GROMACS .gro file of N, CA, C and O in nm:
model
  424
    1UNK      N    1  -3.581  -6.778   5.764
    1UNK     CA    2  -3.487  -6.873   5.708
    1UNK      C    3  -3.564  -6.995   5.661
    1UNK      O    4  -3.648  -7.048   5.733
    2UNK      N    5  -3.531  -7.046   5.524
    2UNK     CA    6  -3.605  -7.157   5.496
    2UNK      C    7  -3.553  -7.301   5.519
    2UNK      O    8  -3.432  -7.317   5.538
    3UNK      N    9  -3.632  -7.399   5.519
    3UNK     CA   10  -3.581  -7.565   5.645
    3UNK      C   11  -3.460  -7.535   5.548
    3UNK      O   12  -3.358  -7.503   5.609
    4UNK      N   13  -3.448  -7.540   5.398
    4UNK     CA   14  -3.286  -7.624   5.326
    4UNK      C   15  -3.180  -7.528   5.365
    4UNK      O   16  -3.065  -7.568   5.383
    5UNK      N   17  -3.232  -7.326   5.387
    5UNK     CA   18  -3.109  -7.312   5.472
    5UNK      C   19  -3.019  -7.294   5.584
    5UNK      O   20  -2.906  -7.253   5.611
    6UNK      N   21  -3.162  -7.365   5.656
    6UNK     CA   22  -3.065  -7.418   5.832
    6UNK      C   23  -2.989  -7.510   5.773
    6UNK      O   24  -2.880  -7.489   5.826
    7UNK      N   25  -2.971  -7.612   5.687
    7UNK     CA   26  -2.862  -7.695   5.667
    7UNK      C   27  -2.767  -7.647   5.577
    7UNK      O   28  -2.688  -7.736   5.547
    8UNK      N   29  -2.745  -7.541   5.522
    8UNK     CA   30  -2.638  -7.504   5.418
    8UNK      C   31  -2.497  -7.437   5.552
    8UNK      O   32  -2.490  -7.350   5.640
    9UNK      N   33  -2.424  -7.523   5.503
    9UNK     CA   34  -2.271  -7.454   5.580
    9UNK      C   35  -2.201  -7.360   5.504
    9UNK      O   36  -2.215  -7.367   5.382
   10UNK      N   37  -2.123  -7.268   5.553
   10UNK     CA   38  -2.076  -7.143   5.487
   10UNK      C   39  -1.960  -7.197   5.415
   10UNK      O   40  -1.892  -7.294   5.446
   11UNK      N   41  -1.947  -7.100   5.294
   11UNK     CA   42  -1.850  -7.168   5.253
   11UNK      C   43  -1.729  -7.069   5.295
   11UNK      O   44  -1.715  -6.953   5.335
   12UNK      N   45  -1.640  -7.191   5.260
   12UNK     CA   46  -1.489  -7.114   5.341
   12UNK      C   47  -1.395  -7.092   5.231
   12UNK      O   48  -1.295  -7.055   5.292
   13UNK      N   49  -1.367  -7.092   5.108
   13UNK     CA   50  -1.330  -6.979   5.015
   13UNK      C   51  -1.361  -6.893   5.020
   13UNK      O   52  -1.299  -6.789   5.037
   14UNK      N   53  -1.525  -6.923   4.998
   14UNK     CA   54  -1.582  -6.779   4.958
   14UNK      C   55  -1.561  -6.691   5.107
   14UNK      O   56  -1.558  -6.569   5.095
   15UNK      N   57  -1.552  -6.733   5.210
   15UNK     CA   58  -1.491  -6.657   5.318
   15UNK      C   59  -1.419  -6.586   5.360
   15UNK      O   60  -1.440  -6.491   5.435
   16UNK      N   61  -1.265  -6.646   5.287
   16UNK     CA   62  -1.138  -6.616   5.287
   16UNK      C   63  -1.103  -6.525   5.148
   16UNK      O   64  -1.003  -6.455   5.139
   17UNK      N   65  -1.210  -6.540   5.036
   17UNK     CA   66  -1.198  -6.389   4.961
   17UNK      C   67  -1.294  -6.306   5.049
   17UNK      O   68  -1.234  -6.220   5.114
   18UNK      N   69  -1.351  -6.308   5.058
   18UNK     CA   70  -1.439  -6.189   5.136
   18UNK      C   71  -1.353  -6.137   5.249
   18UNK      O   72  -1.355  -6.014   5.262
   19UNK      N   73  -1.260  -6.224   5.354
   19UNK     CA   74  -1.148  -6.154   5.416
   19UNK      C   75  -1.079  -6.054   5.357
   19UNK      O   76  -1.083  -5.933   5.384
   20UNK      N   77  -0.996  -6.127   5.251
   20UNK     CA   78  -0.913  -6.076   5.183
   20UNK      C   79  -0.923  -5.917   5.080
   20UNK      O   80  -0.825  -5.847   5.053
   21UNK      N   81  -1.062  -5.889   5.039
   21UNK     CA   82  -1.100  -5.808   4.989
   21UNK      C   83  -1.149  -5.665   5.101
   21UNK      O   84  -1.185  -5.551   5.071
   22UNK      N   85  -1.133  -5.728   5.229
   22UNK     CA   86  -1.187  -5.620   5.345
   22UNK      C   87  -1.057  -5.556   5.379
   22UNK      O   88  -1.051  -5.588   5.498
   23UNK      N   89  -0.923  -5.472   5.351
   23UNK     CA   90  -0.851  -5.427   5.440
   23UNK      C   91  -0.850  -5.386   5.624
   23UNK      O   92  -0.899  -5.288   5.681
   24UNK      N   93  -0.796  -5.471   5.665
   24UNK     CA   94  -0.792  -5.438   5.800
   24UNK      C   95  -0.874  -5.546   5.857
   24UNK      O   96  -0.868  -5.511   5.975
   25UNK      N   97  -0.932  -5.630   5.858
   25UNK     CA   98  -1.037  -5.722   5.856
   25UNK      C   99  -0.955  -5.826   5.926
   25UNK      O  100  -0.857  -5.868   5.864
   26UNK      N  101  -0.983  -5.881   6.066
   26UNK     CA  102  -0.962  -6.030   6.061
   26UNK      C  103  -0.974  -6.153   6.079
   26UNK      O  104  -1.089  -6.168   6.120
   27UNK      N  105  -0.934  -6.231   6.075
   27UNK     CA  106  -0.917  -6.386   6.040
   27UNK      C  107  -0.879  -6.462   6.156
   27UNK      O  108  -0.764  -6.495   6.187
   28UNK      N  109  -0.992  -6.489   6.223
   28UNK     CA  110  -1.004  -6.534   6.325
   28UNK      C  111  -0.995  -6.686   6.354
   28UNK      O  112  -1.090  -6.747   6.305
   29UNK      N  113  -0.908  -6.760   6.418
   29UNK     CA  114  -0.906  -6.897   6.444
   29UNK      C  115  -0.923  -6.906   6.561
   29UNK      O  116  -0.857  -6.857   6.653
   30UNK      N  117  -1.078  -7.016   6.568
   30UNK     CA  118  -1.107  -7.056   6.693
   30UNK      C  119  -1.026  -7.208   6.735
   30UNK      O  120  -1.077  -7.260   6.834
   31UNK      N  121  -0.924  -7.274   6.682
   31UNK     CA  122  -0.877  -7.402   6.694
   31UNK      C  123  -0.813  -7.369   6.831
   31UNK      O  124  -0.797  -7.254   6.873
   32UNK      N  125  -0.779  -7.481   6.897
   32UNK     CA  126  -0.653  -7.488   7.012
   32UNK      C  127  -0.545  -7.426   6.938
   32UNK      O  128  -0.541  -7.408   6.816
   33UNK      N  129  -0.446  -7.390   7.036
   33UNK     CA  130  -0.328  -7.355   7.002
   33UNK      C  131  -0.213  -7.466   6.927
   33UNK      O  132  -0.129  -7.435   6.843
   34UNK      N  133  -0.235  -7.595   6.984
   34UNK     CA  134  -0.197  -7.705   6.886
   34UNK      C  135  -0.222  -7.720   6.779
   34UNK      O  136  -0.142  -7.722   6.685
   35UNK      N  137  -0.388  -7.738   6.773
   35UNK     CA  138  -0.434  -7.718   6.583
   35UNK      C  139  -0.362  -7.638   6.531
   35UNK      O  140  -0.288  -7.668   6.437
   36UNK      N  141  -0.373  -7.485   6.594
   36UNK     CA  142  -0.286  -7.382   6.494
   36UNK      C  143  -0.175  -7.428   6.412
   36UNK      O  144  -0.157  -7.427   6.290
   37UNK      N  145  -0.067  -7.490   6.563
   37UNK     CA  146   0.016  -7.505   6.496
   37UNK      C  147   0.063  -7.598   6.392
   37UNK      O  148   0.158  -7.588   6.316
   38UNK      N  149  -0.047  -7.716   6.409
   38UNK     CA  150  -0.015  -7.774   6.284
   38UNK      C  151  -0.031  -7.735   6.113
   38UNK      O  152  -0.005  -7.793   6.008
   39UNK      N  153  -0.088  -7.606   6.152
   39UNK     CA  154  -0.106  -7.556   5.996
   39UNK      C  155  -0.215  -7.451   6.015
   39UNK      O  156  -0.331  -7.469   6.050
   40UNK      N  157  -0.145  -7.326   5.980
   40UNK     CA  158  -0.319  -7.262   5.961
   40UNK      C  159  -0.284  -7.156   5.829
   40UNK      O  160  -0.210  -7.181   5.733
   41UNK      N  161  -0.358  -7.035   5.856
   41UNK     CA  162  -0.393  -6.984   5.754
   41UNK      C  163  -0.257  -6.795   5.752
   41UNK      O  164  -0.260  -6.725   5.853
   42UNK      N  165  -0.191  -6.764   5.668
   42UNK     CA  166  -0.089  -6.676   5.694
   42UNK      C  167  -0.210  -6.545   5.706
   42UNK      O  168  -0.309  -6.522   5.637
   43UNK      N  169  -0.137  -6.457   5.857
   43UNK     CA  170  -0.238  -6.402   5.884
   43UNK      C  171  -0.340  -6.393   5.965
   43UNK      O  172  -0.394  -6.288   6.002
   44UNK      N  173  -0.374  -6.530   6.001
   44UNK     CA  174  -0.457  -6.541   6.069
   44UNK      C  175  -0.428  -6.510   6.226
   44UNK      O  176  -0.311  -6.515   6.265
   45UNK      N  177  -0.526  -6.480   6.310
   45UNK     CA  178  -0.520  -6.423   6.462
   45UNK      C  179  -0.539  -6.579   6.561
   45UNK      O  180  -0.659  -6.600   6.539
   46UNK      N  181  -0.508  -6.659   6.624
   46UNK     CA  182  -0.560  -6.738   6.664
   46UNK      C  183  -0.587  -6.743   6.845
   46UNK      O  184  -0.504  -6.751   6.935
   47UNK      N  185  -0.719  -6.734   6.849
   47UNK     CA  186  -0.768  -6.731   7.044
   47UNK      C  187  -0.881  -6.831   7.040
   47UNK      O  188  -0.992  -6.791   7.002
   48UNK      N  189  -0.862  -6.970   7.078
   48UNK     CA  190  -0.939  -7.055   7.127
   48UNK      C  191  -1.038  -7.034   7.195
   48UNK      O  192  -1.035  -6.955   7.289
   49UNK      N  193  -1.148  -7.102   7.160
   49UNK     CA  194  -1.291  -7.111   7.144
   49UNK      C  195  -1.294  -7.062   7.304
   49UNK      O  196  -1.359  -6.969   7.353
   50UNK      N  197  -1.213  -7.143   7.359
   50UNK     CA  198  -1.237  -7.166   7.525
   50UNK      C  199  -1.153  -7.061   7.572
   50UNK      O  200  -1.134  -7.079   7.692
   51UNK      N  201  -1.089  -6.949   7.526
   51UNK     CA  202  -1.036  -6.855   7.590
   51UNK      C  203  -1.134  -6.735   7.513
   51UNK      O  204  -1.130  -6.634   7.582
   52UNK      N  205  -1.199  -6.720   7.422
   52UNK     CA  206  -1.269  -6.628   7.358
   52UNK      C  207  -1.282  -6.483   7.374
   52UNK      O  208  -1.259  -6.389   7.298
   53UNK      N  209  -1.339  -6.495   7.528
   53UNK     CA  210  -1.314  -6.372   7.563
   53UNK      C  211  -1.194  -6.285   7.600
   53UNK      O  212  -1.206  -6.178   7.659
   54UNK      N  213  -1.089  -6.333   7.566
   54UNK     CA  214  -0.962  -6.243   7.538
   54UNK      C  215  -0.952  -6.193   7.402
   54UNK      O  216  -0.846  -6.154   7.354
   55UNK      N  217  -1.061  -6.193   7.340
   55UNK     CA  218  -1.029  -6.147   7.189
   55UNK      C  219  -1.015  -6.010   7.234
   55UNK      O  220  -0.919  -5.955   7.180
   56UNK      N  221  -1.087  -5.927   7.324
   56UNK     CA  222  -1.133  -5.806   7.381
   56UNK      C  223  -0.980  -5.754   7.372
   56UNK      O  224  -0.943  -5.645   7.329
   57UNK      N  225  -0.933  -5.818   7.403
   57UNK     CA  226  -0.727  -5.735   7.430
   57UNK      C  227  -0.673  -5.773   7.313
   57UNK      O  228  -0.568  -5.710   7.301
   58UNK      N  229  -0.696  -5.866   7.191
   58UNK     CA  230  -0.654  -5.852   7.042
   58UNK      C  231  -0.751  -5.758   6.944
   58UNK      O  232  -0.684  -5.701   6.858
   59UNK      N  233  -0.873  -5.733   6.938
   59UNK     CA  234  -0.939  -5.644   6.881
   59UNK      C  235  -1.080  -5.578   6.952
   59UNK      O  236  -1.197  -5.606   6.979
   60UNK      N  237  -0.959  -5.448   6.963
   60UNK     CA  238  -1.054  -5.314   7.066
   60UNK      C  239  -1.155  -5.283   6.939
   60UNK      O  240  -1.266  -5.246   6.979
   61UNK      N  241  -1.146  -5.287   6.812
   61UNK     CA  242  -1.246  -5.199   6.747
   61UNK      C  243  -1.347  -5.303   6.725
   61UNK      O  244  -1.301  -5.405   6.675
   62UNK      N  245  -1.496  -5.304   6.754
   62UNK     CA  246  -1.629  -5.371   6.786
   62UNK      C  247  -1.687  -5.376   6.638
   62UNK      O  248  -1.742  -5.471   6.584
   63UNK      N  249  -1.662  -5.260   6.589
   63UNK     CA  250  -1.698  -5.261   6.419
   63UNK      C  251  -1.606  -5.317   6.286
   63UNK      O  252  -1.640  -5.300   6.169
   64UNK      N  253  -1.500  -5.376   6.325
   64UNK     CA  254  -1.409  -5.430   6.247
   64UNK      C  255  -1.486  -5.575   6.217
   64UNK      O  256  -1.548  -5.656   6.285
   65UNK      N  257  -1.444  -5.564   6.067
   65UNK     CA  258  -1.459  -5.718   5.999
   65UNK      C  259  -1.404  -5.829   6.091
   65UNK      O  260  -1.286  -5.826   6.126
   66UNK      N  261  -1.492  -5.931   6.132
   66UNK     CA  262  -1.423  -6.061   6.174
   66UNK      C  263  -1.469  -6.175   6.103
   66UNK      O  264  -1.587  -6.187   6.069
   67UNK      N  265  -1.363  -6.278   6.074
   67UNK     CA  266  -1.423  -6.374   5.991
   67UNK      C  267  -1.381  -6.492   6.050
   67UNK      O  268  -1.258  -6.500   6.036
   68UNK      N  269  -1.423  -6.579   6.105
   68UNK     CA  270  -1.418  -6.616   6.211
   68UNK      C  271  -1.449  -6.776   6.149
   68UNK      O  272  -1.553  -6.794   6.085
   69UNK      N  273  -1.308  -6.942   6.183
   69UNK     CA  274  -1.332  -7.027   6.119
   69UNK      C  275  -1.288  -7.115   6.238
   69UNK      O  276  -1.289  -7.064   6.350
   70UNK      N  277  -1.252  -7.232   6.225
   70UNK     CA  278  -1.243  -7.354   6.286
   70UNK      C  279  -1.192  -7.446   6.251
   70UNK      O  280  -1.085  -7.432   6.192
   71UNK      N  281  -1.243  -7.570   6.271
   71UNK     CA  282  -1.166  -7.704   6.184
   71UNK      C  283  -1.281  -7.751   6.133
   71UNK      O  284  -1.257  -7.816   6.031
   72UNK      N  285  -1.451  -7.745   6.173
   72UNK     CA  286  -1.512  -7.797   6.111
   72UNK      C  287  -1.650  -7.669   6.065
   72UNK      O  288  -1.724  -7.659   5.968
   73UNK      N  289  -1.637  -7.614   6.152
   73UNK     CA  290  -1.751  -7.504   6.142
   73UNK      C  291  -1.802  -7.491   6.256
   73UNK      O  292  -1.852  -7.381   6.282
   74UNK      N  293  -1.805  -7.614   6.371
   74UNK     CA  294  -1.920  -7.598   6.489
   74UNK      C  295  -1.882  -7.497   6.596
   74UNK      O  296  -1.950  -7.428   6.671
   75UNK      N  297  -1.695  -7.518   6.573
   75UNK     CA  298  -1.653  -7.393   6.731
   75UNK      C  299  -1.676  -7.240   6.643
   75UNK      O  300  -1.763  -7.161   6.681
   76UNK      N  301  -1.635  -7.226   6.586
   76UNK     CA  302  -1.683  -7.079   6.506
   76UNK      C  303  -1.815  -7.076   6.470
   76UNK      O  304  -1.845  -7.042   6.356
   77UNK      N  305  -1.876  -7.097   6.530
   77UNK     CA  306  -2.071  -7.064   6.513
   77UNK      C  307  -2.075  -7.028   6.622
   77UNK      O  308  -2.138  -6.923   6.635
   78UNK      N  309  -2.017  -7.085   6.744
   78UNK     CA  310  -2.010  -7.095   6.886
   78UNK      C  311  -1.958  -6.926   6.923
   78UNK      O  312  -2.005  -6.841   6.999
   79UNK      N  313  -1.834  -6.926   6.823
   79UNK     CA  314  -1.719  -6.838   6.875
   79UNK      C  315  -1.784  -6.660   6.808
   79UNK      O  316  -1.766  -6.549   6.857
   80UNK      N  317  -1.859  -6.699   6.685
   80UNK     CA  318  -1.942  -6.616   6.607
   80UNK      C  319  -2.064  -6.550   6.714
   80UNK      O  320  -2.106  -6.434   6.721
   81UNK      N  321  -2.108  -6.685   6.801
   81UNK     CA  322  -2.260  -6.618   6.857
   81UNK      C  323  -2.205  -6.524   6.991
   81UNK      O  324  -2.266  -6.420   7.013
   82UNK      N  325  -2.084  -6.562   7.083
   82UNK     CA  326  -2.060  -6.503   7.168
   82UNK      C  327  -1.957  -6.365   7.143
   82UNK      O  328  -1.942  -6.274   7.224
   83UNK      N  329  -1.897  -6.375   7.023
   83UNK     CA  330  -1.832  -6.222   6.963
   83UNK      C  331  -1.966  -6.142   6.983
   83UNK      O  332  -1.978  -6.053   7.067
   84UNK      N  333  -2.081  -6.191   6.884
   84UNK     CA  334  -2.170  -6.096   6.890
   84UNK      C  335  -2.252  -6.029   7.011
   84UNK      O  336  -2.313  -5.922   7.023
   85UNK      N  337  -2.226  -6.146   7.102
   85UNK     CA  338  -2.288  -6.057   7.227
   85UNK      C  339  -2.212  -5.993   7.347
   85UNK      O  340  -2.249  -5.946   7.454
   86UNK      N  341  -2.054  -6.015   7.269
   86UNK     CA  342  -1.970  -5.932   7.349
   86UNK      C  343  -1.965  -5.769   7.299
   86UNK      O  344  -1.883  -5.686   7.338
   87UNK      N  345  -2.090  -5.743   7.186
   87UNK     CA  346  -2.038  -5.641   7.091
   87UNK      C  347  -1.982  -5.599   7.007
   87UNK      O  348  -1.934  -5.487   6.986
   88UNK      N  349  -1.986  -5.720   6.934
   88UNK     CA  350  -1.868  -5.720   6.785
   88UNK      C  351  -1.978  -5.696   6.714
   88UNK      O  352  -2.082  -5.754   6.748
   89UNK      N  353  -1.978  -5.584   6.575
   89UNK     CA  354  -2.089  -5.596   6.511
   89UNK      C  355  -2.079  -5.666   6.357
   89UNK      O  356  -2.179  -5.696   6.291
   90UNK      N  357  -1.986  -5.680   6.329
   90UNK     CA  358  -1.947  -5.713   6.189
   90UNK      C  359  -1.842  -5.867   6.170
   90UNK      O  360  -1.730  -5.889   6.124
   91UNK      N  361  -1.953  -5.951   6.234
   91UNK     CA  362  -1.885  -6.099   6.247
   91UNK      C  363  -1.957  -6.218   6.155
   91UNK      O  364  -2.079  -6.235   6.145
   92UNK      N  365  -1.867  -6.285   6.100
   92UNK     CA  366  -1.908  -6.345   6.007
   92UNK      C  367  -1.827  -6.531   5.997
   92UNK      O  368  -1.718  -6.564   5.950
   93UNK      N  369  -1.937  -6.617   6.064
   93UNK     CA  370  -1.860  -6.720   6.055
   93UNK      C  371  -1.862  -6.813   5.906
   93UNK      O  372  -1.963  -6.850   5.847
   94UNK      N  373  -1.736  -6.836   5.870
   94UNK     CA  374  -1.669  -6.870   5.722
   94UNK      C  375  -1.673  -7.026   5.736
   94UNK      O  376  -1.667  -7.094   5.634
   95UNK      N  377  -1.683  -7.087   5.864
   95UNK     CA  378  -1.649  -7.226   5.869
   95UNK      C  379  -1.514  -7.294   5.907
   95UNK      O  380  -1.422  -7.259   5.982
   96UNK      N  381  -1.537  -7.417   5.819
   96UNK     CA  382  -1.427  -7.511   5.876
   96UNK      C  383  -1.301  -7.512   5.762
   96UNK      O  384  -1.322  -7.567   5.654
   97UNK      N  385  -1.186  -7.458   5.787
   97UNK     CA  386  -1.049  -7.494   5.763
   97UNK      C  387  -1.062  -7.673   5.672
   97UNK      O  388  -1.000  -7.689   5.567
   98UNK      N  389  -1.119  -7.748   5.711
   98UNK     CA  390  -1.086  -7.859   5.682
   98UNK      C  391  -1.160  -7.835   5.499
   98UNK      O  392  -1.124  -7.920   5.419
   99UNK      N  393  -1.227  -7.755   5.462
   99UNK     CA  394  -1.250  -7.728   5.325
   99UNK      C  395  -1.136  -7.695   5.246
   99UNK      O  396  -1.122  -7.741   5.133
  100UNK      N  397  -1.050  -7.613   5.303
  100UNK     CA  398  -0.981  -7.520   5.225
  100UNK      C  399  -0.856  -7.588   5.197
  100UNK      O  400  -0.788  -7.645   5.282
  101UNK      N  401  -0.824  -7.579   5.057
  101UNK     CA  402  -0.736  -7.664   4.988
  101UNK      C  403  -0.568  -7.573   4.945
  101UNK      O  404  -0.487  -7.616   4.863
  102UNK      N  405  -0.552  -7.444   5.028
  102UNK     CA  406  -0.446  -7.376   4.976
  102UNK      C  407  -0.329  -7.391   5.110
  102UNK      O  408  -0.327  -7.454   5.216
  103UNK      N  409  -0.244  -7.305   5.046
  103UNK     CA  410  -0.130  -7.298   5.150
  103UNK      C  411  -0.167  -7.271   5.294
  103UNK      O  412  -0.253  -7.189   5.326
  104UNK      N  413  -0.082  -7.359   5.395
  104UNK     CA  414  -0.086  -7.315   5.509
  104UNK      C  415   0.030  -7.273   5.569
  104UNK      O  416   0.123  -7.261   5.489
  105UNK      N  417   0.057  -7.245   5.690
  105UNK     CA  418   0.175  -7.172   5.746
  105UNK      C  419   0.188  -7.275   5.898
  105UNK      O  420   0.108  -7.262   5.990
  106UNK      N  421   0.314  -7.386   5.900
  106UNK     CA  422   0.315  -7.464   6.026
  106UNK      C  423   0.455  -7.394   6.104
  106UNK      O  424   0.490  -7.434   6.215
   0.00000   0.00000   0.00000
């Protein structure tokens, strides 16, 4: 990895098409259950950073697309590194919600 792209953050459009183009794929919110509800994304799965490991009882399949976001990017890097060592193989953190400029669902 080169020094300028340890600092590049993912982008979160380009995230949320790359969801969207995966059937069956999902859209993971690491926010509190409050954040959620103030607005999130239609679709989306939401299990807090700090409960994480219950994703295990929302998605049994380890090879399924996860795209996995937040409010800023830092809990979904978090939520990204410990999917992967619970055995998720196809996880992909998209970032922070606070980019994305479309409809939400409160």
């Amino acid at each position: 990895m080169s020094f300028m792209n340890f600092f590049k953050r993912p982008d979160f459009n380009a995230g949320l098409e790359e969801w969207h183009s995966h059937a069956g794929a999902v859209l993971l919110d690491v926010r509190t259950a409050e954040e959620y509800r103030q607005g999130h994304i239609e679709g989306s799965l939401n299990v807090p950073l700090q409960n994480i490991q219950a994703v295990k009882d929302r998605i049994s399949d380890l090879d399924k697309p996860v795209y996995v976001h937040c409010l800023s990017g830092s809990r979904s890097a978090q939520a990204a590194s410990v999917l992967k060592s619970m055995g998720y193989t196809n996880v992909t953190n998209i970032g922070g919600i606070h980019a994305y400029r479309g409809k939400v669902v409160k």
